[in-house]
Amino acid sequence: MYQIECESCPHEWMLGNAATRIQKSRAKLAEYIKASKEDVVLIENCTAATASVIRAVGLRAGDTAIHLSTAYGMVKNCLSYCAAATGANVVEVKVEFSCRMAPVSRNGHPLDLVLAKTIDEAISKGSRVALVTFDYISSCPGVIMPVHTLAKVCKSRGVPCFIDGAHVLGQLKLNCFALEASGVTFFMSDAHKWLFSPKGSAILWVSRSAQTDVYPSVIGAVCSNSPATSFHPDAICGLSDFELRFQYTGTRDYTPMIAVSDALSFRKRIGENVILGYNHGLALWAQEWLSTTWRTEILVPPECTAAMAHVRMPVQWSGAAVLLNRMLKDKYAMHVMCFALPARDHLGEAVQTHWVRPCVQLFISRNDVLAFGLAVQELAPRCDSVAKYFAKWQASSRARKQLRATCMAPVMAHKITLGFCVAPTEPVLQHENSAHELADESHVQHMSAESSDVAAVAKYSAGNLGSGQSCSVGVGFKRNSSTSAPRRVEHKDALFKPRSISNEKGAGDVRQSPNSVIDFMGTACTSLLGASV
């Protein structure tokens, strides 16, 4: 309906009708979340809201921004980008979950105390803590966080507090006045997730004291150079500077933001308490029934659950969780969020665990939960078996690859030096060069003058394969040629003057120093695979 109206007369729509309707949506929304209309603006999504907030705090070199490990990936990425560009630091506070208690930090320490310690440590090092951000309801897992307690930690230290409430609007009752009293400076939430509004609609609430520096990610305009193309006075009458900045951000589709008003009217007809009660009750029943059927566990207690259930998957292998999720889509057309959690220190876990996050809405019934639970019960053992054998094959493949890499690594290379000598049989030469010693005199064969002696001397350095000591191996063999006459080599007497060698350990006799030396560079693979040189 709104899009038809827009396309019927785009000029009037953009300059007056859309702006007027957006103000009406903001007024109804402010009442719904218990806030002043002047502090609430409509924005396309939480990603744009995050960019606006992080730009507003003005990160500088040496500053510190803190987020919990449950922070949504987009928030982490935005903080990392801005910190890298300015030279600021980003610190993460670890969060763990248990079905017996509210979210805690590493080793079960209270989350608020760990956050306070993190802020104090940064301040003690001379760093300005420019922003602390955490979820109202985290994404994966979708757990209600102790926002008021954490906000008070920030307020007591004068640190701006930014709440990511992407999943809150339509899942819990909101009171922005209470959030501000606890110390919240910025709050954002999507309207398309749980409020029944179209995609492209979200809200950004900013405390009055912090609005001066908050601008949209796209800087728009509320008037042009021509009076004929300016906004209708009634559309922008009485708006503050903060409201005007977000009123118009260029030519785009504003109908999702306008439709927020219709979503709120729909919820009012059904009853807000009816919607929230139904979703919450079914989520609690779903995780109880699924965990009992699968013989697994629930992630968090009921007070930390809104409309998203959390149940441990009945699989042991990471690959099984991925395969199970895919098979649910392909075979049963079921989509459910699957995620892994790192090993929880306070529970003594050594490996990560795998979970599902079924979401409950008005159009979901117990029959849907039953069908999902039975489908998982059917597919999980098969997926686990496949993942188990694949993991074994993968481990074996990696071991073989590692062995090959080890064999071919340059640091494992060894060197074989072959020395060849063609010499007459009568003179006996001793040489003190141990690099070409023969290990045993018995290996040297005396041949007639009609043939020639060929002495082969090999020296093998094991490198890292053995003790690291070099060993000398002497090899003597007789070469007869069937196609050519034996070669006689003439030598001057001076060359055959006997020498004495040391009797030190490892020394031996060398009948003849080689006339030529050939070096072969090989690797450990040569020895391990039994290859001959």
Short mmCIF file of C-alpha atoms in Angstrom, two decimals:
data_model
loop_
_atom_site.label_atom_id
_atom_site.label_comp_id
_atom_site.label_asym_id
_atom_site.label_seq_id
_atom_site.Cartn_x
_atom_site.Cartn_y
_atom_site.Cartn_z
CA MET A 1 0.00 0.00 0.00
CA TYR A 2 2.74 2.48 0.99
CA GLN A 3 4.86 1.60 -2.02
CA ILE A 4 1.91 2.16 -4.37
CA GLU A 5 1.36 5.56 -2.80
CA CYS A 6 5.05 6.36 -3.18
CA GLU A 7 5.19 5.41 -6.85
CA SER A 8 1.93 7.22 -7.62
CA CYS A 9 3.47 10.56 -6.68
CA PRO A 10 7.16 10.25 -5.70
CA HIS A 11 7.70 14.02 -5.35
CA GLU A 12 4.94 14.53 -2.81
CA TRP A 13 5.84 11.30 -1.05
CA MET A 14 9.48 12.15 -0.48
CA LEU A 15 8.93 15.79 0.47
CA GLY A 16 6.00 15.40 2.80
CA ASN A 17 3.96 12.22 3.07
CA ALA A 18 6.79 9.85 4.00
CA ALA A 19 8.30 12.22 6.55
CA THR A 20 4.92 12.78 8.22
CA ARG A 21 4.21 9.06 8.44
CA ILE A 22 7.71 8.35 9.81
CA GLN A 23 7.05 10.79 12.63
CA LYS A 24 3.82 9.01 13.49
CA SER A 25 5.66 5.65 13.57
CA ARG A 26 8.31 7.13 15.85
CA ALA A 27 5.66 8.45 18.22
CA LYS A 28 3.95 5.06 18.54
CA LEU A 29 7.29 3.30 18.88
CA ALA A 30 8.47 5.66 21.62
CA GLU A 31 5.34 4.87 23.59
CA TYR A 32 5.89 1.13 23.05
CA ILE A 33 9.47 1.18 24.39
CA LYS A 34 8.75 3.80 27.10
CA ALA A 35 10.96 6.57 25.73
CA SER A 36 10.67 10.17 24.59
CA LYS A 37 9.98 10.58 20.89
CA GLU A 38 12.81 13.13 20.66
CA ASP A 39 15.33 10.42 21.66
CA VAL A 40 14.21 7.80 19.14
CA VAL A 41 14.97 7.71 15.43
CA LEU A 42 14.18 5.13 12.77
CA ILE A 43 17.10 3.65 10.87
CA GLU A 44 17.52 0.93 8.25
CA ASN A 45 19.20 -1.70 10.47
CA CYS A 46 21.40 -2.25 13.50
CA THR A 47 24.53 -2.27 11.36
CA ALA A 48 23.93 1.37 10.41
CA ALA A 49 23.13 2.20 14.04
CA THR A 50 26.40 0.63 15.21
CA ALA A 51 28.41 2.68 12.74
CA SER A 52 26.73 5.86 13.95
CA VAL A 53 27.42 5.13 17.61
CA ILE A 54 31.06 4.13 17.17
CA ARG A 55 31.74 7.25 15.11
CA ALA A 56 30.06 9.34 17.80
CA VAL A 57 32.33 8.19 20.63
CA GLY A 58 35.40 9.35 18.67
CA LEU A 59 37.94 6.60 19.18
CA ARG A 60 41.50 7.93 19.49
CA ALA A 61 44.94 6.38 19.68
CA GLY A 62 45.39 4.64 23.02
CA ASP A 63 41.66 4.44 23.77
CA THR A 64 40.02 1.18 24.83
CA ALA A 65 36.72 -0.29 23.64
CA ILE A 66 35.30 -3.29 25.49
CA HIS A 67 32.81 -5.89 24.34
CA LEU A 68 31.67 -9.28 25.59
CA SER A 69 32.54 -12.47 23.75
CA THR A 70 28.84 -12.81 22.88
CA ALA A 71 28.93 -9.62 20.80
CA TYR A 72 27.49 -10.03 17.32
CA GLY A 73 30.08 -10.40 14.57
CA MET A 74 29.07 -7.15 12.92
CA VAL A 75 29.69 -5.21 16.14
CA LYS A 76 33.09 -6.84 16.60
CA ASN A 77 34.05 -6.11 13.01
CA CYS A 78 33.01 -2.48 13.23
CA LEU A 79 34.93 -1.97 16.47
CA SER A 80 38.02 -3.68 15.08
CA TYR A 81 37.95 -1.57 11.93
CA CYS A 82 37.62 1.74 13.77
CA ALA A 83 40.21 0.74 16.38
CA ALA A 84 42.72 -0.23 13.70
CA ALA A 85 42.15 3.05 11.89
CA THR A 86 42.70 5.17 15.01
CA GLY A 87 45.17 3.12 17.04
CA ALA A 88 42.69 2.21 19.77
CA ASN A 89 42.53 -1.12 21.59
CA VAL A 90 39.65 -3.60 21.68
CA VAL A 91 39.27 -5.87 24.73
CA GLU A 92 36.95 -8.88 24.95
CA VAL A 93 35.40 -10.20 28.16
CA LYS A 94 34.75 -13.93 28.08
CA VAL A 95 31.19 -15.16 28.77
CA GLU A 96 30.19 -18.71 29.69
CA PHE A 97 26.79 -20.33 30.18
CA SER A 98 25.29 -22.99 32.41
CA CYS A 99 21.77 -24.30 32.89
CA ARG A 100 22.13 -23.69 36.62
CA MET A 101 22.92 -19.95 36.63
CA ALA A 102 22.90 -16.66 34.76
CA PRO A 103 25.78 -15.94 32.35
CA VAL A 104 29.17 -15.76 34.05
CA SER A 105 32.71 -15.04 32.99
CA ARG A 106 35.68 -17.41 32.82
CA ASN A 107 35.92 -19.92 35.68
CA GLY A 108 32.47 -18.91 36.93
CA HIS A 109 33.38 -15.40 38.07
CA PRO A 110 30.48 -12.89 38.15
CA LEU A 111 30.26 -11.05 34.85
CA ASP A 112 29.80 -7.59 36.36
CA LEU A 113 32.89 -7.95 38.56
CA VAL A 114 35.02 -9.05 35.63
CA LEU A 115 33.76 -6.14 33.53
CA ALA A 116 34.53 -3.70 36.35
CA LYS A 117 38.04 -5.12 36.69
CA THR A 118 38.61 -4.86 32.94
CA ILE A 119 37.57 -1.20 32.89
CA ASP A 120 39.68 -0.37 35.96
CA GLU A 121 42.76 -2.06 34.49
CA ALA A 122 42.47 -0.04 31.29
CA ILE A 123 42.04 3.22 33.21
CA SER A 124 45.01 2.41 35.47
CA LYS A 125 47.19 2.14 32.35
CA GLY A 126 46.21 5.64 31.31
CA SER A 127 43.74 4.57 28.63
CA ARG A 128 40.38 6.25 28.07
CA VAL A 129 37.60 3.66 27.96
CA ALA A 130 35.63 5.17 25.10
CA LEU A 131 32.85 2.58 24.94
CA VAL A 132 31.53 -0.61 26.50
CA THR A 133 29.03 -2.61 24.48
CA PHE A 134 27.03 -5.72 25.29
CA ASP A 135 23.84 -7.45 24.18
CA TYR A 136 20.42 -7.22 25.77
CA ILE A 137 19.67 -10.61 24.22
CA SER A 138 22.70 -12.16 22.57
CA SER A 139 22.43 -13.78 19.15
CA CYS A 140 24.03 -17.22 19.43
CA PRO A 141 23.11 -18.20 22.02
CA GLY A 142 20.00 -16.00 22.39
CA VAL A 143 20.36 -15.41 26.12
CA ILE A 144 18.98 -12.52 28.19
CA MET A 145 21.97 -10.69 29.64
CA PRO A 146 22.08 -8.76 32.96
CA VAL A 147 22.02 -5.39 31.21
CA HIS A 148 21.04 -3.23 34.15
CA THR A 149 23.80 -4.66 36.34
CA LEU A 150 26.42 -4.21 33.62
CA ALA A 151 25.20 -0.70 32.77
CA LYS A 152 25.56 0.38 36.40
CA VAL A 153 29.20 -0.74 36.30
CA CYS A 154 29.77 1.60 33.36
CA LYS A 155 27.81 4.48 34.89
CA SER A 156 29.80 4.36 38.13
CA ARG A 157 32.99 4.82 36.09
CA GLY A 158 31.68 7.43 33.66
CA VAL A 159 31.98 5.14 30.65
CA PRO A 160 29.49 5.32 27.73
CA CYS A 161 27.38 2.17 27.46
CA PHE A 162 26.00 0.85 24.17
CA ILE A 163 23.39 -1.94 24.23
CA ASP A 164 22.89 -4.13 21.18
CA GLY A 165 19.21 -5.01 21.47
CA ALA A 166 18.75 -6.40 17.95
CA HIS A 167 16.61 -9.28 19.27
CA VAL A 168 14.76 -7.41 22.02
CA LEU A 169 12.07 -5.44 20.20
CA GLY A 170 9.03 -7.74 20.20
CA GLN A 171 10.62 -10.38 22.43
CA LEU A 172 10.67 -8.51 25.75
CA LYS A 173 8.97 -5.46 27.18
CA LEU A 174 11.27 -2.45 27.01
CA ASN A 175 11.70 0.57 29.26
CA CYS A 176 14.29 3.01 27.93
CA PHE A 177 13.73 5.33 30.88
CA ALA A 178 14.87 2.53 33.19
CA LEU A 179 17.82 1.71 30.92
CA GLU A 180 18.96 5.33 30.97
CA ALA A 181 18.68 5.43 34.76
CA SER A 182 20.98 2.39 34.95
CA GLY A 183 23.58 4.09 32.76
CA VAL A 184 22.77 3.15 29.17
CA THR A 185 23.86 5.81 26.66
CA PHE A 186 22.92 4.14 23.36
CA PHE A 187 20.39 1.44 22.50
CA MET A 188 19.48 -0.11 19.15
CA SER A 189 17.07 -2.83 18.03
CA ASP A 190 15.76 -4.34 14.80
CA ALA A 191 12.03 -4.19 14.11
CA HIS A 192 12.03 -6.90 11.45
CA LYS A 193 13.15 -9.78 13.70
CA TRP A 194 10.36 -10.10 16.27
CA LEU A 195 8.10 -7.06 15.87
CA PHE A 196 6.58 -8.19 12.51
CA SER A 197 7.86 -5.14 10.66
CA PRO A 198 9.44 -5.49 7.16
CA LYS A 199 13.18 -5.78 6.61
CA GLY A 200 14.88 -2.42 6.59
CA SER A 201 13.40 -1.09 9.83
CA ALA A 202 15.23 -0.55 13.11
CA ILE A 203 15.45 1.97 15.94
CA LEU A 204 18.26 3.90 17.55
CA TRP A 205 17.69 5.44 20.98
CA VAL A 206 20.29 7.90 22.28
CA SER A 207 20.44 9.61 25.64
CA ARG A 208 19.79 13.34 25.30
CA SER A 209 23.24 14.21 26.61
CA ALA A 210 25.00 12.19 23.89
CA GLN A 211 22.96 13.18 20.80
CA THR A 212 25.19 16.03 19.63
CA ASP A 213 27.77 13.79 17.95
CA VAL A 214 25.46 11.08 16.62
CA TYR A 215 24.96 11.21 12.84
CA PRO A 216 23.59 8.66 10.38
CA SER A 217 26.07 6.65 8.36
CA VAL A 218 24.76 8.49 5.29
CA ILE A 219 24.54 12.25 5.73
CA GLY A 220 21.27 13.37 4.21
CA ALA A 221 19.49 16.70 3.82
CA VAL A 222 16.12 18.14 4.84
CA CYS A 223 16.05 20.84 2.21
CA SER A 224 17.50 21.65 -1.19
CA ASN A 225 18.57 24.79 -2.99
CA SER A 226 15.16 25.24 -4.57
CA PRO A 227 12.08 26.24 -2.54
CA ALA A 228 9.98 24.10 -4.88
CA THR A 229 11.85 20.99 -3.82
CA SER A 230 12.05 21.61 -0.07
CA PHE A 231 10.31 19.54 2.55
CA HIS A 232 6.82 20.48 3.54
CA PRO A 233 7.02 22.59 6.72
CA ASP A 234 4.59 20.34 8.57
CA ALA A 235 6.83 17.32 7.90
CA ILE A 236 9.79 18.72 9.82
CA CYS A 237 8.14 21.13 12.21
CA GLY A 238 9.39 20.90 15.78
CA LEU A 239 12.16 18.37 15.09
CA SER A 240 15.43 18.62 16.99
CA ASP A 241 18.79 18.56 15.22
CA PHE A 242 19.17 14.89 16.16
CA GLU A 243 15.78 14.02 14.67
CA LEU A 244 16.41 16.01 11.50
CA ARG A 245 19.67 14.18 10.76
CA PHE A 246 17.88 10.84 10.57
CA GLN A 247 14.64 12.09 9.00
CA TYR A 248 15.91 11.88 5.44
CA THR A 249 19.05 10.02 4.29
CA GLY A 250 18.64 10.22 0.54
CA THR A 251 16.37 8.65 -2.03
CA ARG A 252 15.45 5.21 -0.75
CA ASP A 253 12.51 3.05 0.29
CA TYR A 254 11.14 4.41 3.58
CA THR A 255 8.07 2.17 3.63
CA PRO A 256 9.59 -0.44 6.05
CA MET A 257 10.08 2.31 8.65
CA ILE A 258 6.55 3.57 8.12
CA ALA A 259 5.22 0.02 8.45
CA VAL A 260 6.48 -0.14 12.04
CA SER A 261 3.27 1.65 12.97
CA ASP A 262 1.19 -1.11 11.35
CA ALA A 263 3.19 -3.80 13.12
CA LEU A 264 2.47 -2.19 16.46
CA SER A 265 -1.23 -1.96 15.59
CA PHE A 266 -1.27 -5.67 14.75
CA ARG A 267 0.35 -6.56 18.05
CA LYS A 268 -2.13 -4.38 19.91
CA ARG A 269 -5.07 -6.22 18.33
CA ILE A 270 -3.74 -9.61 19.42
CA GLY A 271 -2.46 -8.38 22.76
CA GLU A 272 1.19 -7.77 23.66
CA ASN A 273 1.00 -9.98 26.74
CA VAL A 274 -0.58 -12.77 24.72
CA ILE A 275 2.23 -12.71 22.15
CA LEU A 276 5.05 -12.54 24.68
CA GLY A 277 3.46 -15.14 26.96
CA TYR A 278 2.83 -17.62 24.14
CA ASN A 279 6.34 -17.34 22.71
CA HIS A 280 8.07 -17.56 26.05
CA GLY A 281 5.96 -20.48 27.27
CA LEU A 282 6.46 -22.52 24.11
CA ALA A 283 10.21 -21.86 24.15
CA LEU A 284 10.50 -23.18 27.72
CA TRP A 285 8.43 -26.26 26.89
CA ALA A 286 10.41 -26.88 23.69
CA GLN A 287 13.80 -26.94 25.36
CA GLU A 288 12.53 -29.16 28.17
CA TRP A 289 10.98 -31.67 25.77
CA LEU A 290 13.89 -31.65 23.31
CA SER A 291 16.55 -32.09 25.99
CA THR A 292 14.59 -34.98 27.52
CA THR A 293 14.00 -36.65 24.15
CA TRP A 294 17.60 -36.28 23.04
CA ARG A 295 18.99 -36.98 26.52
CA THR A 296 21.11 -33.85 26.45
CA GLU A 297 20.93 -30.55 28.38
CA ILE A 298 19.49 -27.02 28.39
CA LEU A 299 21.95 -24.15 28.10
CA VAL A 300 20.50 -21.52 30.45
CA PRO A 301 17.82 -21.30 33.16
CA PRO A 302 14.28 -20.10 32.36
CA GLU A 303 14.86 -16.55 33.60
CA CYS A 304 17.51 -16.11 30.88
CA THR A 305 15.23 -17.40 28.13
CA ALA A 306 12.85 -15.26 26.08
CA ALA A 307 11.50 -16.80 22.87
CA MET A 308 14.63 -18.69 21.80
CA ALA A 309 15.19 -22.19 23.18
CA HIS A 310 18.68 -23.65 23.60
CA VAL A 311 19.30 -27.39 23.58
CA ARG A 312 22.51 -29.35 23.18
CA MET A 313 22.57 -31.41 20.01
CA PRO A 314 22.78 -35.22 20.39
CA VAL A 315 26.03 -35.45 18.39
CA GLN A 316 29.65 -35.84 19.37
CA TRP A 317 31.46 -34.62 16.28
CA SER A 318 31.67 -31.11 14.80
CA GLY A 319 31.10 -32.42 11.32
CA ALA A 320 27.92 -34.16 12.48
CA ALA A 321 26.39 -30.86 13.63
CA VAL A 322 27.05 -29.25 10.24
CA LEU A 323 25.75 -32.28 8.35
CA LEU A 324 22.66 -32.52 10.55
CA ASN A 325 21.77 -28.89 9.94
CA ARG A 326 22.10 -29.39 6.19
CA MET A 327 20.03 -32.57 6.17
CA LEU A 328 17.23 -30.89 8.12
CA LYS A 329 17.01 -28.29 5.37
CA ASP A 330 17.28 -30.72 2.46
CA LYS A 331 15.06 -33.51 3.76
CA TYR A 332 12.51 -31.76 5.97
CA ALA A 333 12.72 -28.08 4.91
CA MET A 334 13.52 -27.14 8.51
CA HIS A 335 15.83 -24.27 9.28
CA VAL A 336 17.24 -23.91 12.77
CA MET A 337 20.27 -22.01 13.97
CA CYS A 338 23.11 -24.34 15.01
CA PHE A 339 26.19 -23.08 16.79
CA ALA A 340 29.21 -24.29 18.76
CA LEU A 341 30.37 -23.04 22.14
CA PRO A 342 33.97 -23.20 23.32
CA ALA A 343 34.80 -25.51 26.20
CA ARG A 344 33.35 -24.01 29.39
CA ASP A 345 36.07 -23.65 32.00
CA HIS A 346 33.75 -23.49 34.98
CA LEU A 347 32.27 -26.88 33.98
CA GLY A 348 35.65 -28.49 33.33
CA GLU A 349 34.95 -29.14 29.66
CA ALA A 350 37.84 -29.98 27.34
CA VAL A 351 36.11 -29.73 23.97
CA GLN A 352 33.51 -27.48 22.36
CA THR A 353 29.83 -28.37 22.47
CA HIS A 354 27.14 -28.07 19.80
CA TRP A 355 23.71 -26.51 20.25
CA VAL A 356 20.50 -25.59 18.43
CA ARG A 357 18.49 -22.41 18.89
CA PRO A 358 14.85 -23.02 17.88
CA CYS A 359 12.95 -19.71 17.68
CA VAL A 360 9.29 -19.52 18.66
CA GLN A 361 6.73 -17.21 17.09
CA LEU A 362 2.95 -17.07 16.87
CA PHE A 363 2.97 -19.30 13.80
CA ILE A 364 4.97 -22.06 15.57
CA SER A 365 3.11 -24.81 17.45
CA ARG A 366 4.00 -27.79 19.60
CA ASN A 367 3.51 -30.04 16.60
CA ASP A 368 6.30 -28.17 14.83
CA VAL A 369 8.59 -28.75 17.82
CA LEU A 370 7.68 -32.44 17.93
CA ALA A 371 8.42 -32.86 14.22
CA PHE A 372 11.75 -31.11 14.62
CA GLY A 373 12.76 -33.19 17.64
CA LEU A 374 11.92 -36.50 15.97
CA ALA A 375 13.73 -35.49 12.78
CA VAL A 376 16.89 -34.73 14.74
CA GLN A 377 16.53 -37.99 16.68
CA GLU A 378 16.38 -39.87 13.37
CA LEU A 379 19.26 -38.10 11.62
CA ALA A 380 21.70 -37.51 14.47
CA PRO A 381 23.09 -41.09 14.78
CA ARG A 382 23.66 -41.31 11.04
CA CYS A 383 25.34 -37.92 10.93
CA ASP A 384 27.53 -38.84 13.89
CA SER A 385 28.66 -42.08 12.20
CA VAL A 386 29.53 -40.31 8.98
CA ALA A 387 31.38 -37.54 10.83
CA LYS A 388 33.26 -40.07 12.96
CA TYR A 389 34.64 -42.00 10.00
CA PHE A 390 35.37 -38.81 8.12
CA ALA A 391 37.30 -37.45 11.12
CA LYS A 392 39.34 -40.66 11.29
CA TRP A 393 40.07 -40.53 7.58
CA GLN A 394 40.97 -36.85 7.86
CA ALA A 395 43.32 -37.52 10.79
CA SER A 396 45.00 -40.33 8.87
CA SER A 397 45.30 -38.16 5.78
CA ARG A 398 46.82 -35.34 7.79
CA ALA A 399 49.30 -37.74 9.38
CA ARG A 400 50.41 -38.97 5.96
CA LYS A 401 50.67 -35.43 4.68
CA GLN A 402 52.69 -34.42 7.71
CA LEU A 403 55.01 -37.39 7.20
CA ARG A 404 55.56 -36.42 3.58
CA ALA A 405 56.16 -32.83 4.56
CA THR A 406 58.63 -33.95 7.20
CA CYS A 407 60.43 -36.19 4.74
CA MET A 408 60.76 -33.44 2.17
CA ALA A 409 61.58 -30.60 4.56
CA PRO A 410 64.90 -28.86 3.79
CA VAL A 411 65.94 -28.95 7.43
CA MET A 412 65.92 -32.75 7.24
CA ALA A 413 68.15 -32.91 4.17
CA HIS A 414 71.27 -35.07 4.30
CA LYS A 415 74.27 -35.15 2.04
CA ILE A 416 75.99 -38.10 0.45
CA THR A 417 79.46 -37.54 -0.95
CA LEU A 418 80.80 -40.13 -3.38
CA GLY A 419 84.50 -40.09 -4.19
CA PHE A 420 85.77 -42.12 -7.14
CA CYS A 421 89.42 -43.00 -7.74
CA VAL A 422 91.05 -44.96 -10.52
CA ALA A 423 94.46 -46.08 -9.34
CA PRO A 424 97.11 -48.76 -9.94
CA THR A 425 97.34 -51.56 -7.45
CA GLU A 426 100.96 -51.48 -6.36
CA PRO A 427 101.38 -48.27 -4.38
CA VAL A 428 99.50 -48.00 -1.16
CA LEU A 429 98.51 -44.47 -0.19
CA GLN A 430 97.42 -43.30 3.20
CA HIS A 431 95.82 -39.91 3.61
CA GLU A 432 94.83 -37.98 6.68
CA ASN A 433 91.68 -36.50 5.21
CA SER A 434 88.93 -38.23 7.24
CA ALA A 435 86.22 -36.99 4.92
CA HIS A 436 87.22 -39.75 2.50
CA GLU A 437 88.34 -42.51 4.84
CA LEU A 438 87.46 -46.11 4.25
CA ALA A 439 85.90 -47.79 7.22
CA ASP A 440 87.81 -50.98 6.82
CA GLU A 441 90.87 -51.99 4.88
CA SER A 442 89.26 -55.28 4.01
CA HIS A 443 86.89 -53.44 1.71
CA VAL A 444 89.76 -52.47 -0.61
CA GLN A 445 90.50 -55.04 -3.28
CA HIS A 446 93.86 -55.25 -4.96
CA MET A 447 93.57 -55.87 -8.63
CA SER A 448 96.10 -56.60 -11.34
CA ALA A 449 97.66 -53.87 -13.39
CA GLU A 450 95.42 -54.86 -16.27
CA SER A 451 92.46 -53.58 -14.37
CA SER A 452 91.88 -50.45 -12.48
CA ASP A 453 90.84 -49.78 -8.94
CA VAL A 454 87.77 -47.79 -8.31
CA ALA A 455 87.35 -46.70 -4.72
CA ALA A 456 84.04 -45.31 -3.69
CA VAL A 457 83.85 -43.43 -0.48
CA ALA A 458 80.55 -42.39 0.99
CA LYS A 459 80.02 -40.10 3.87
CA TYR A 460 76.53 -39.77 5.29
CA SER A 461 75.45 -37.03 7.64
CA ALA A 462 72.18 -37.92 9.32
CA GLY A 463 71.29 -34.41 10.42
CA ASN A 464 68.19 -34.42 12.66
CA LEU A 465 67.24 -37.98 11.86
CA GLY A 466 69.69 -39.63 14.19
CA SER A 467 72.06 -38.52 16.90
CA GLY A 468 73.38 -35.78 14.70
CA GLN A 469 76.83 -37.49 14.42
CA SER A 470 78.39 -38.17 11.10
CA CYS A 471 79.46 -41.67 10.19
CA SER A 472 81.91 -42.70 7.50
CA VAL A 473 81.26 -45.75 5.43
CA GLY A 474 83.88 -47.09 3.03
CA VAL A 475 82.85 -49.02 -0.01
CA GLY A 476 85.26 -50.73 -2.40
CA PHE A 477 84.33 -52.54 -5.52
CA LYS A 478 85.97 -53.83 -8.67
CA ARG A 479 85.05 -52.51 -12.06
CA ASN A 480 85.71 -54.63 -15.17
CA SER A 481 84.84 -53.39 -18.58
CA SER A 482 83.69 -55.87 -21.20
CA THR A 483 83.70 -53.34 -23.98
CA SER A 484 86.99 -51.58 -23.51
CA ALA A 485 90.48 -52.45 -22.36
CA PRO A 486 91.38 -51.75 -18.77
CA ARG A 487 92.71 -48.29 -18.22
CA ARG A 488 96.13 -47.81 -16.66
CA VAL A 489 96.75 -44.58 -14.88
CA GLU A 490 100.28 -43.23 -14.64
CA HIS A 491 101.25 -41.36 -11.49
CA LYS A 492 104.39 -39.61 -10.37
CA ASP A 493 106.23 -41.23 -7.48
CA ALA A 494 105.74 -38.16 -5.37
CA LEU A 495 102.07 -38.77 -5.35
CA PHE A 496 102.49 -42.24 -3.94
CA LYS A 497 104.70 -41.40 -1.04
CA PRO A 498 103.12 -43.17 1.96
CA ARG A 499 101.70 -41.04 4.72
CA SER A 500 100.66 -41.96 8.23
CA ILE A 501 97.32 -41.13 9.72
CA SER A 502 96.10 -40.58 13.23
CA ASN A 503 94.77 -43.51 15.25
CA GLU A 504 92.04 -41.37 16.78
CA LYS A 505 88.63 -42.91 17.22
CA GLY A 506 86.71 -42.93 13.99
CA ALA A 507 89.79 -42.71 11.75
CA GLY A 508 90.56 -45.41 9.20
CA ASP A 509 92.69 -46.09 6.17
CA VAL A 510 92.13 -44.53 2.85
CA ARG A 511 93.92 -46.28 0.06
CA GLN A 512 93.50 -43.47 -2.40
CA SER A 513 92.11 -40.00 -2.31
CA PRO A 514 89.46 -39.65 -4.98
CA ASN A 515 90.27 -37.82 -8.15
CA SER A 516 86.69 -36.60 -8.42
CA VAL A 517 83.93 -35.96 -5.94
CA ILE A 518 80.21 -35.93 -6.65
CA ASP A 519 77.75 -34.60 -4.06
CA PHE A 520 74.17 -35.74 -3.93
CA MET A 521 71.72 -33.72 -1.88
CA GLY A 522 68.82 -35.82 -0.73
CA THR A 523 66.25 -35.74 2.01
CA ALA A 524 65.15 -37.91 4.88
CA CYS A 525 62.66 -39.44 2.50
CA THR A 526 65.54 -41.30 0.84
CA SER A 527 66.34 -43.22 3.97
CA LEU A 528 62.80 -43.64 5.27
CA LEU A 529 61.50 -45.08 2.05
CA GLY A 530 64.47 -47.38 1.59
CA ALA A 531 65.75 -45.79 -1.58
CA SER A 532 69.29 -46.67 -2.56
CA VAL A 533 72.01 -44.27 -3.62
#
